[in-house]
PDB file of C-alpha atoms in Angstrom:
ATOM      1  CA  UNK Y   1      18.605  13.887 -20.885  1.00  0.00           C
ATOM      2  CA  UNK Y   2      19.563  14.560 -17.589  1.00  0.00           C
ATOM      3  CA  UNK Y   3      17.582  15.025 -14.314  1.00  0.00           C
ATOM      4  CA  UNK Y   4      17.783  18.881 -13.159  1.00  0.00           C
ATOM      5  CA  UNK Y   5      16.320  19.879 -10.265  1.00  0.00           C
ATOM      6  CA  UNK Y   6      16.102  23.518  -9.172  1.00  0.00           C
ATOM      7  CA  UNK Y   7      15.109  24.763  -5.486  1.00  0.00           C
ATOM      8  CA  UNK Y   8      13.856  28.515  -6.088  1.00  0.00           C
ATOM      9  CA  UNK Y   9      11.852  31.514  -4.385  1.00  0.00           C
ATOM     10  CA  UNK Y  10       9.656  33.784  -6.576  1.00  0.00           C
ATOM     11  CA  UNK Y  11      11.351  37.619  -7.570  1.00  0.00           C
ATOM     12  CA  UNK Y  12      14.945  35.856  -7.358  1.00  0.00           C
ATOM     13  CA  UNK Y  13      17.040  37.146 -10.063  1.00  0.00           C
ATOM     14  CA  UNK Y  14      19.866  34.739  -9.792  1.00  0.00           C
ATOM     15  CA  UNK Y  15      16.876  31.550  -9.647  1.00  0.00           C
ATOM     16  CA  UNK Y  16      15.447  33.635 -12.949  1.00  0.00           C
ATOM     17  CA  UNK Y  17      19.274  33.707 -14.514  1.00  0.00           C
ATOM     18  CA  UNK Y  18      19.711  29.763 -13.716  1.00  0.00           C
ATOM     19  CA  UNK Y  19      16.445  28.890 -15.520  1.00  0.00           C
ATOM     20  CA  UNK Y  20      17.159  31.266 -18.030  1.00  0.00           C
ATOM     21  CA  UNK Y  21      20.127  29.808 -18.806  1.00  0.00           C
ATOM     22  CA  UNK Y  22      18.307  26.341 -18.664  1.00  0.00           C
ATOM     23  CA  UNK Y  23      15.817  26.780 -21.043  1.00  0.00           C
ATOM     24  CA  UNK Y  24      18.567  28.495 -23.302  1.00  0.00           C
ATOM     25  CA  UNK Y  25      20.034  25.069 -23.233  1.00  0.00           C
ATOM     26  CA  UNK Y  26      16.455  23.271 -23.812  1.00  0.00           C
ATOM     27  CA  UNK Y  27      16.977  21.583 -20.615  1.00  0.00           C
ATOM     28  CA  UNK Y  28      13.677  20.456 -18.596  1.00  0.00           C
ATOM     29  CA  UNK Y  29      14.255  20.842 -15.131  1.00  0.00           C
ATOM     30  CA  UNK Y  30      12.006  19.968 -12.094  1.00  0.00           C
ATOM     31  CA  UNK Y  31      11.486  23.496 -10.006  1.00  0.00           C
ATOM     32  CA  UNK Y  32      10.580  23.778  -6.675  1.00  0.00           C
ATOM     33  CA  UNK Y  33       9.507  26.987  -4.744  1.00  0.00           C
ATOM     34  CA  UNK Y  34      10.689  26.945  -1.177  1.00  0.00           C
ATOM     35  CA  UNK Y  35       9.614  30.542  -0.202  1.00  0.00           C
ATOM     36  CA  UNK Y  36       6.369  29.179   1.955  1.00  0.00           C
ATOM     37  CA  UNK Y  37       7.578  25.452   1.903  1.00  0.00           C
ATOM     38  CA  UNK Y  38       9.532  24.766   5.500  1.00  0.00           C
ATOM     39  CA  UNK Y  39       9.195  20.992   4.609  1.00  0.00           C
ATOM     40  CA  UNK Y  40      11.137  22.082   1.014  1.00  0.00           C
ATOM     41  CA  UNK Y  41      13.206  24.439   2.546  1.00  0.00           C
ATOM     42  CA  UNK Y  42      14.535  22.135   5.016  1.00  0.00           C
ATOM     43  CA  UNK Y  43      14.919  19.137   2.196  1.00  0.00           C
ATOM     44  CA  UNK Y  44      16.920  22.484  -0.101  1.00  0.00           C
ATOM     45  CA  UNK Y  45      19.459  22.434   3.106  1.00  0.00           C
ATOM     46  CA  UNK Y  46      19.914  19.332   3.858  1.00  0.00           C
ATOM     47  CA  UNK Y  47      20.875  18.155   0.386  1.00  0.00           C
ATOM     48  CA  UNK Y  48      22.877  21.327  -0.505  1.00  0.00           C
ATOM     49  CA  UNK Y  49      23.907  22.193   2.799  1.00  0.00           C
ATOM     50  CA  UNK Y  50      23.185  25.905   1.701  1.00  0.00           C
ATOM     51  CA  UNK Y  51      20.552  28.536   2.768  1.00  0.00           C
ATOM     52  CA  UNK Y  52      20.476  30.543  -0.364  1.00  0.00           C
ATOM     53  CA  UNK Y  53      18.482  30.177  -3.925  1.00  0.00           C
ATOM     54  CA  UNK Y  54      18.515  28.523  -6.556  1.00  0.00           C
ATOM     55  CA  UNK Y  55      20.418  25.163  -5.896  1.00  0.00           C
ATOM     56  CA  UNK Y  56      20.072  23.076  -8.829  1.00  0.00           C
ATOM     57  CA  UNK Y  57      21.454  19.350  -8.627  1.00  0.00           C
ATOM     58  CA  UNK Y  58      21.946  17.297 -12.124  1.00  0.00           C
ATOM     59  CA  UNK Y  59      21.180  13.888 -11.904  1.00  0.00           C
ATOM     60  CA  UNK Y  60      21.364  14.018  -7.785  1.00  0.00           C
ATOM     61  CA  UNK Y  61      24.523  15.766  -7.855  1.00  0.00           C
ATOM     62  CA  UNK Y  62      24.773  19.469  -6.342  1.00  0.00           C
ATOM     63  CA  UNK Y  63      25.712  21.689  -8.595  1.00  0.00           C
ATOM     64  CA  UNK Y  64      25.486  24.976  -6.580  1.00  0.00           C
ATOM     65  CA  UNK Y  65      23.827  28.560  -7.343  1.00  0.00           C
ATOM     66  CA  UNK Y  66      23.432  30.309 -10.265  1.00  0.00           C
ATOM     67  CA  UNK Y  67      27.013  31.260 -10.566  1.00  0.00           C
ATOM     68  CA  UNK Y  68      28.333  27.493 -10.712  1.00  0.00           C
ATOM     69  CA  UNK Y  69      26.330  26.860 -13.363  1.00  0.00           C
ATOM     70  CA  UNK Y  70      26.813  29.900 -14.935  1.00  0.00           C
ATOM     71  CA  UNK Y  71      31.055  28.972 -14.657  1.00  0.00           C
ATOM     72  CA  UNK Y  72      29.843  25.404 -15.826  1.00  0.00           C
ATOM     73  CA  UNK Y  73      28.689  27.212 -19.321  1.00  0.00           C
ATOM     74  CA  UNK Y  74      31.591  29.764 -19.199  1.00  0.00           C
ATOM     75  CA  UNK Y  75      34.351  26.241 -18.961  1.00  0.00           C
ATOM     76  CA  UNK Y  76      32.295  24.169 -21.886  1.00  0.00           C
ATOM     77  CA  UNK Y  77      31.447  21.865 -19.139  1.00  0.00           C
ATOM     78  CA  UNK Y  78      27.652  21.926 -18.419  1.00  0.00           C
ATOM     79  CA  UNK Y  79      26.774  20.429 -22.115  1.00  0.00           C
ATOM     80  CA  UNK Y  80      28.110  17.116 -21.179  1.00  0.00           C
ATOM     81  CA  UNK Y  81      26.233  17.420 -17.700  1.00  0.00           C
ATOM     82  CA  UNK Y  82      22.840  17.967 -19.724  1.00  0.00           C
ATOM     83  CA  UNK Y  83      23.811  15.195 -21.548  1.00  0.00           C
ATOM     84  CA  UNK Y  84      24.133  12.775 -19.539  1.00  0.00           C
ATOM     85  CA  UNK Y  85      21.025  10.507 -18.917  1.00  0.00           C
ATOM     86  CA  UNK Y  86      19.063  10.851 -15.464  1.00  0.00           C
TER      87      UNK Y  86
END
């Protein structure tokens, strides 16, 4: 299985649609809450070289938002990203 980790804020919708989608999947993922976390926050920017929530990496690669992995599912792609081992 692969190695999912999701950078989220608590009362975001599109972080709540990402893991929704997720655990729809049975996917275990590795979630951390940035809202009060500078250290996190910073760590969320420098590897995704984004400001916004959620940004999920698979297996250390950046995936994006909740949209990117929502076009991941829409393309039939983001099964063989789960897959893959971590």
């Amino acid at each position: 299985m692969a190695k999912i980790e999701i950078y989220t804020t608590p009362w975001c919708g599109y972080c709540a649609r990402a893991k929704a989608l997720l655990e729809k999947k049975g996917a275990a993922f590795e979630e951390t809450d940035v809202m009060e976390d500078s250290v996190k926050r910073a760590e969320m920017r420098d590897r995704s070289k984004r400001t916004t929530v959620p940004q999920i990496f698979i297996n250390g690669r950046h995936i994006g938002g909740s949209d990117e992995l929502a076009a991941l599912e829409q393309a039939g792609k983001l099964d063989a990203l789960l897959a893959q081992p971590g």
